[in-house]
Every structure is written in C-alpha cells, then in structure tokens.
Coordinates of C-alpha atoms in Angstrom, one line a residue:
X1 CA -21.6 -11.8 13.3
X2 CA -25.1 -13.1 12.2
X3 CA -25.8 -14.1 8.6
X4 CA -29.6 -12.9 8.6
X5 CA -31.2 -9.4 7.7
X6 CA -33.9 -7.6 9.9
X7 CA -32.8 -4.5 9.9
X8 CA -34.4 -1.8 7.0
X9 CA -32.2 -3.1 3.5
X10 CA -30.2 -1.0 4.8
X11 CA -26.5 -2.2 3.9
X12 CA -23.3 -0.3 6.1
X13 CA -20.0 -0.9 5.2
X14 CA -17.3 0.3 7.9
X15 CA -14.5 1.2 6.2
X16 CA -11.3 1.2 8.1
X17 CA -7.1 0.6 8.9
X18 CA -3.8 2.3 8.4
X19 CA -3.1 6.3 8.0
X20 CA -1.7 5.9 3.8
X21 CA -3.1 3.0 2.7
X22 CA -5.9 3.6 1.0
X23 CA -9.0 4.8 2.8
X24 CA -9.6 7.2 0.2
X25 CA -9.3 5.9 -3.1
X26 CA -11.3 2.6 -1.2
X27 CA -14.2 6.6 -0.1
X28 CA -13.9 6.8 -3.8
X29 CA -14.5 4.4 -5.7
X30 CA -17.9 3.1 -3.2
X31 CA -19.0 6.0 -3.7
X32 CA -18.6 5.5 -7.4
X33 CA -20.5 2.3 -6.8
X34 CA -23.7 4.0 -5.6
X35 CA -23.1 4.2 -1.5
X36 CA -23.4 6.9 0.6
X37 CA -20.1 7.6 2.1
X38 CA -19.4 10.0 5.3
X39 CA -15.4 10.6 5.9
X40 CA -14.3 10.5 10.0
X41 CA -18.1 9.9 11.5
X42 CA -16.9 10.3 15.6
X43 CA -17.9 6.5 16.2
X44 CA -21.2 7.5 18.1
X45 CA -23.0 9.1 15.4
X46 CA -22.9 6.4 13.6
X47 CA -25.7 4.5 15.0
X48 CA -27.5 8.2 13.8
X49 CA -26.4 8.1 10.0
X50 CA -27.8 4.5 9.5
X51 CA -30.6 5.0 11.2
X52 CA -31.8 8.4 9.1
X53 CA -30.2 6.3 5.3
X54 CA -32.7 3.7 6.5
X55 CA -36.4 7.1 7.3
X56 CA -34.4 8.0 3.2
X57 CA -37.4 5.2 1.8
X58 CA -35.1 4.2 -1.0
X59 CA -33.0 7.3 -0.7
X60 CA -30.5 6.6 0.7
X61 CA -29.6 2.1 0.5
X62 CA -26.1 2.6 1.1
X63 CA -23.8 3.7 3.4
X64 CA -20.3 3.2 3.9
X65 CA -18.2 5.8 6.8
X66 CA -14.6 5.4 6.2
X67 CA -12.9 6.1 10.5
X68 CA -9.1 6.4 11.2
X69 CA -7.2 7.5 14.5
X70 CA -8.3 10.5 14.6
X71 CA -12.0 10.3 17.0
X72 CA -11.0 9.6 19.8
X73 CA -11.9 6.4 21.7
X74 CA -11.4 5.2 17.9
X75 CA -10.8 1.5 19.5
X76 CA -13.2 0.9 21.5
X77 CA -16.2 2.7 20.6
X78 CA -16.1 2.0 17.0
X79 CA -16.0 -1.9 18.2
X80 CA -18.9 -1.3 20.0
X81 CA -20.9 -0.1 17.5
X82 CA -20.4 -2.2 15.3
X83 CA -21.2 -4.9 17.4
X84 CA -24.5 -2.9 18.2
X85 CA -25.6 -2.6 14.1
X86 CA -25.8 -5.7 13.8
X87 CA -28.0 -6.8 16.9
X88 CA -30.0 -4.0 15.1
X89 CA -30.3 -7.0 11.7
X90 CA -27.2 -3.7 10.0
X91 CA -25.3 -6.9 8.9
X92 CA -21.8 -3.8 8.9
X93 CA -19.5 -5.5 6.6
X94 CA -16.0 -4.2 7.7
X95 CA -13.4 -3.4 5.9
X96 CA -9.3 -2.9 6.6
X97 CA -7.4 -1.7 4.6
X98 CA -3.0 -2.2 5.8
X99 CA 0.4 -1.9 4.2
X100 CA 3.6 -3.1 5.6
X101 CA 5.5 -0.9 7.7
X102 CA 8.1 0.2 4.8
X103 CA 5.6 0.9 1.6
X104 CA 3.4 3.6 4.3
X105 CA 6.7 5.4 5.0
X106 CA 7.6 6.2 1.6
X107 CA 4.3 6.8 1.2
X108 CA 4.5 9.8 4.2
X109 CA 7.5 10.4 2.9
X110 CA 6.1 11.1 -1.0
X111 CA 3.4 13.0 0.3
X112 CA 5.9 14.7 2.9
X113 CA 2.7 14.6 5.4
X114 CA 3.3 13.5 9.1
X115 CA 1.8 10.3 10.8
X116 CA -1.4 11.4 13.2
X117 CA 0.1 9.4 15.9
X118 CA 3.8 10.4 15.8
X119 CA 3.6 13.0 17.5
X120 CA 6.8 14.5 18.6
X121 CA 8.4 11.4 17.6
X122 CA 10.1 9.4 14.7
X123 CA 7.5 8.5 11.5
X124 CA 7.4 4.9 12.6
X125 CA 6.8 5.0 16.0
X126 CA 3.3 6.7 14.6
X127 CA 3.2 4.0 11.7
X128 CA 3.4 1.1 14.9
X129 CA 1.6 3.0 17.2
X130 CA -0.9 3.1 15.2
X131 CA -1.3 -1.1 13.8
X132 CA -0.8 -1.7 17.5
X133 CA -4.4 0.0 18.5
X134 CA -5.9 -1.0 15.6
X135 CA -5.1 -4.5 15.5
X136 CA -8.8 -5.5 17.5
X137 CA -11.0 -3.5 14.8
X138 CA -8.3 -6.4 12.0
X139 CA -9.1 -9.2 14.0
X140 CA -12.7 -8.6 13.9
X141 CA -12.7 -7.3 10.4
X142 CA -14.4 -9.5 7.5
X143 CA -12.5 -8.5 4.2
X144 CA -8.4 -7.6 4.8
X145 CA -6.9 -5.8 2.2
X146 CA -2.9 -5.9 2.1
X147 CA -2.2 -2.7 -0.6
X148 CA 1.0 -3.0 0.1
X149 CA 1.5 -4.2 -4.2
X150 CA -1.7 -2.9 -4.7
X151 CA -2.2 0.1 -8.4
X152 CA -4.5 3.1 -7.7
X153 CA -6.4 0.3 -10.2
X154 CA -5.7 -3.1 -8.2
X155 CA -6.7 -1.6 -4.5
X156 CA -10.2 0.1 -6.8
X157 CA -11.3 -4.1 -8.3
X158 CA -10.6 -5.5 -5.7
X159 CA -13.2 -3.0 -3.7
X160 CA -15.3 -3.2 -6.7
X161 CA -15.8 -7.2 -6.2
X162 CA -16.1 -7.0 -2.7
X163 CA -18.6 -4.3 -2.2
X164 CA -20.7 -4.2 -5.9
X165 CA -24.2 -4.9 -6.5
X166 CA -23.8 -8.4 -6.4
X167 CA -21.8 -8.9 -3.2
X168 CA -23.2 -9.8 0.5
X169 CA -25.1 -12.2 -0.7
X170 CA -23.0 -15.0 -0.7
X171 CA -19.4 -15.8 1.0
X172 CA -17.0 -14.7 -1.8
X173 CA -13.9 -16.9 -2.0
X174 CA -11.0 -15.3 -4.5
X175 CA -8.9 -18.9 -5.2
X176 CA -4.9 -17.4 -5.7
X177 CA -2.3 -19.9 -6.8
X178 CA 1.1 -17.9 -6.1
X179 CA 5.0 -19.4 -6.5
X180 CA 6.8 -20.5 -3.6
X181 CA 9.8 -18.9 -4.5
X182 CA 7.9 -15.4 -4.9
X183 CA 6.4 -15.5 -1.6
X184 CA 3.7 -16.7 0.4
X185 CA 0.6 -14.0 -0.4
X186 CA 0.4 -11.8 2.2
X187 CA -4.2 -12.8 2.6
X188 CA -4.5 -15.8 2.3
X189 CA -6.6 -17.2 5.4
X190 CA -5.5 -21.2 4.1
X191 CA -2.9 -22.0 2.4
X192 CA -2.4 -25.2 0.0
X193 CA 0.8 -27.2 -0.7
X194 CA 0.9 -28.5 -3.8
X195 CA 5.0 -28.9 -4.4
X196 CA 4.4 -33.0 -3.2
X197 CA 2.9 -34.1 -6.6
X198 CA 5.2 -33.9 -10.0
X199 CA 6.5 -30.8 -11.3
X200 CA 5.7 -30.4 -15.2
X201 CA 9.1 -28.5 -15.7
X202 CA 11.0 -31.2 -15.6
X203 CA 9.3 -32.4 -18.2
X204 CA 10.3 -31.1 -21.9
X205 CA 7.5 -30.8 -23.7
X206 CA 6.0 -29.0 -20.6
X207 CA 7.6 -26.7 -19.3
X208 CA 6.9 -23.6 -21.6
X209 CA 3.3 -24.6 -21.4
X210 CA 0.9 -23.4 -17.7
X211 CA -0.9 -24.4 -15.1
X212 CA -4.4 -23.9 -18.2
X213 CA -3.2 -25.2 -21.2
X214 CA -4.3 -29.0 -20.8
X215 CA -1.4 -31.0 -21.6
X216 CA -1.1 -29.9 -18.2
X217 CA -3.0 -29.7 -16.6
X218 CA -3.6 -33.7 -17.7
X219 CA -1.2 -34.2 -16.5
X220 CA -1.2 -32.7 -12.9
X221 CA -4.7 -34.2 -12.3
X222 CA -3.8 -37.4 -13.6
X223 CA -0.8 -38.3 -11.0
X224 CA -1.6 -39.9 -7.5
X225 CA -2.9 -38.6 -4.4
X226 CA -4.5 -35.3 -6.8
X227 CA -7.8 -36.6 -7.5
X228 CA -7.4 -37.6 -3.1
X229 CA -6.2 -34.0 -2.8
X230 CA -8.5 -33.0 -4.8
X231 CA -11.7 -34.1 -2.9
X232 CA -11.2 -33.9 0.6
X233 CA -10.0 -30.3 0.2
X234 CA -13.3 -29.7 -1.4
X235 CA -14.8 -31.6 0.9
X236 CA -13.1 -28.9 4.1
X237 CA -14.1 -26.1 2.2
X238 CA -17.4 -27.2 1.9
X239 CA -17.8 -27.6 5.7
X240 CA -15.6 -24.0 6.0
X241 CA -17.9 -21.5 3.9
X242 CA -21.3 -23.2 5.5
X243 CA -18.8 -22.4 9.1
X244 CA -18.2 -18.4 7.2
X245 CA -21.1 -17.8 6.6
X246 CA -22.8 -19.1 10.3
X247 CA -20.7 -16.5 11.6
X248 CA -21.7 -14.0 8.9
X249 CA -18.2 -13.8 7.3
X250 CA -18.6 -12.6 3.7
X251 CA -14.8 -13.7 1.8
X252 CA -12.7 -16.4 1.5
X253 CA -8.6 -15.9 0.5
X254 CA -7.8 -20.1 -0.3
X255 CA -4.5 -19.7 -1.8
X256 CA -2.7 -22.3 -2.9
X257 CA 1.3 -22.8 -4.3
X258 CA 3.2 -24.3 -6.0
X259 CA 7.6 -23.5 -6.6
X260 CA 6.7 -21.0 -8.6
X261 CA 2.9 -21.0 -9.4
X262 CA 3.3 -21.4 -13.2
X263 CA 2.1 -25.3 -13.3
X264 CA 0.5 -27.4 -10.4
X265 CA -0.5 -23.9 -8.4
X266 CA -2.7 -23.2 -11.7
X267 CA -3.8 -26.6 -12.5
X268 CA -5.0 -27.2 -8.9
X269 CA -6.4 -23.7 -8.1
X270 CA -8.7 -24.1 -12.1
X271 CA -10.0 -27.0 -10.4
X272 CA -10.7 -26.8 -7.2
X273 CA -13.0 -23.0 -8.6
X274 CA -14.9 -25.9 -11.1
X275 CA -15.4 -27.7 -8.1
X276 CA -16.4 -25.4 -5.4
X277 CA -18.3 -23.6 -8.3
X278 CA -21.0 -26.1 -7.8
X279 CA -21.5 -24.7 -4.0
X280 CA -24.7 -23.2 -3.1
X281 CA -23.6 -20.5 -1.1
X282 CA -20.4 -18.7 -2.5
X283 CA -19.0 -17.0 -5.2
X284 CA -15.8 -18.0 -7.3
X285 CA -13.1 -16.8 -9.1
X286 CA -9.7 -17.8 -9.9
X287 CA -6.6 -15.4 -10.0
X288 CA -2.7 -16.6 -10.5
X289 CA -0.4 -13.9 -8.7
X290 CA 2.6 -15.5 -10.5
X291 CA 1.5 -16.9 -13.8
X292 CA 4.1 -15.0 -16.4
X293 CA 6.4 -14.0 -14.3
X294 CA 8.9 -15.7 -15.1

C-alpha cells in the first residue's frame, strides 16, 4: 500500500478475521477511541460509507468497518474494495484477528453458539473452512493479532496502541523478548536468537537478576559478538523499516529469544529498542513476554 495520504482527511480501518477471535471487542474499543464503527456492512457499500464520511466536513474523521463471512462473496469483494480505497488515497488499515482452533472451539462451546460456516457439519469443520476462506485477506493484513492467550484487557491495549490518536504516522515496532522454552511468539514478524551469548543464569550473583538490571545488562552487552550483533541487526532493521514504510506496512513485531526470557533476550531487547528509538519514522516499544514467569 502507498504511504502517501491523498484522501480527504478520513482514516479507514477494516477489522476482520476468524469468528470468535474478538471482532466485537475490537469494534467496541475503536468506538471508544472515536472511530465511527459499522458492523457487517456489505463490501459493495464500504466505498459509499467512506465517501459519506469524507463529505461530513470533519464530523467523521475515522471510519472502521467490521466484516465477517456472513457477507456473501466476502473475500473477493472485500479485497478488491480495499485495493480501490488504497488507490484513491484512503489508505485503509486492515486488522486481522485470529486464534488457535482449540481456543475457538472452547469459546463457541462457552456461548453455546454454532459457527457461521458450520452448516450440518462439526464446529471444527466450520472453523477450518473459514480459516481457508480468509487466508488471502490474512496475507494482505497490516496487523495480525492472535488472541488465543489475550485477555479482553490485553486485546484492548493492543487495539489502543495500534489505532490511537498517534497511530499510523510511523512504523510501530514492538521489540518482544521471550523464552524459547515457553514457545515462539505467534505474532512475530522476525525472530532473533541470542542464545549464542553466555547465559547469566550460570553466574551465581546474576542468576536472580534480570536483563533490566545493570549488572546483567553490562555482562550481556560486554560479551564477544554482542555489540557487532546489535550493529548488524540495527542496520538490517533500518532497511526493513524503510521498506515497510514504502509498502505502507505500519507494524513490525521483532521477537528476541533466549532460553528462559529473563536475562539475555531482555537485555538485548532493551538495548535494541533504545537504538531503534533514535530512528526517524519508527515508534518503538519493548515488551518482555516471559519476564517473571519462572
């Protein structure tokens, strides 16, 4: 998508994804952020809604459309309309919500509802069909959120971070530390493995500290290869960030992993975040997924 905004001052967001993945929560959050939200509008009417917003002389400056598979010819129509809006300068941001099959099954069973694509089959069949149908849209989405392990409050926080008043002006980079023993982050765009560095866990005076503590930070960053690693990745991310902006991509999640997510990945994430914060066109935050989990 183009990064040049030539539309008449109206921000456009499209919220879609798997049934049960949190679209209703996302819609409520966007309303709280001042977006004009329309739920399940037929794809062919989206352009009309955006044009009406553009003609409202500032009364409507943010339009969010929540879409699901209840709209027939959903994927093909929506994809073409998103491309049309982009060509006309509105730069629609596409948020795709998903979750694992087992989580979706539990959610549907909890509310005792059938899946919209289940038909006469099983619930898992409906989920599988919908996931397949939405795959092309997922691949074109600006931001993909896996809500499998997110509470309602955590999902709202992510929506607020992505679509708040200062969102969309730069590439929003999340540097996420994690521990490999707890599994890879599902929403990572890039993964850095820093297990090649010596582990402070084996240093008695450092074991109970974290990568946020000065002693651990100094130990990790002073190791052979650490500074060169950071320099090389910083340069790589500068190139990637510039490419993301040219393509209109607004979100980048960089996962940094060590064994337990307590020492090396935390220290490297903090330092990399500090370096990236000096870059123009990047809004950077650091998140430590597994810190305190032991």
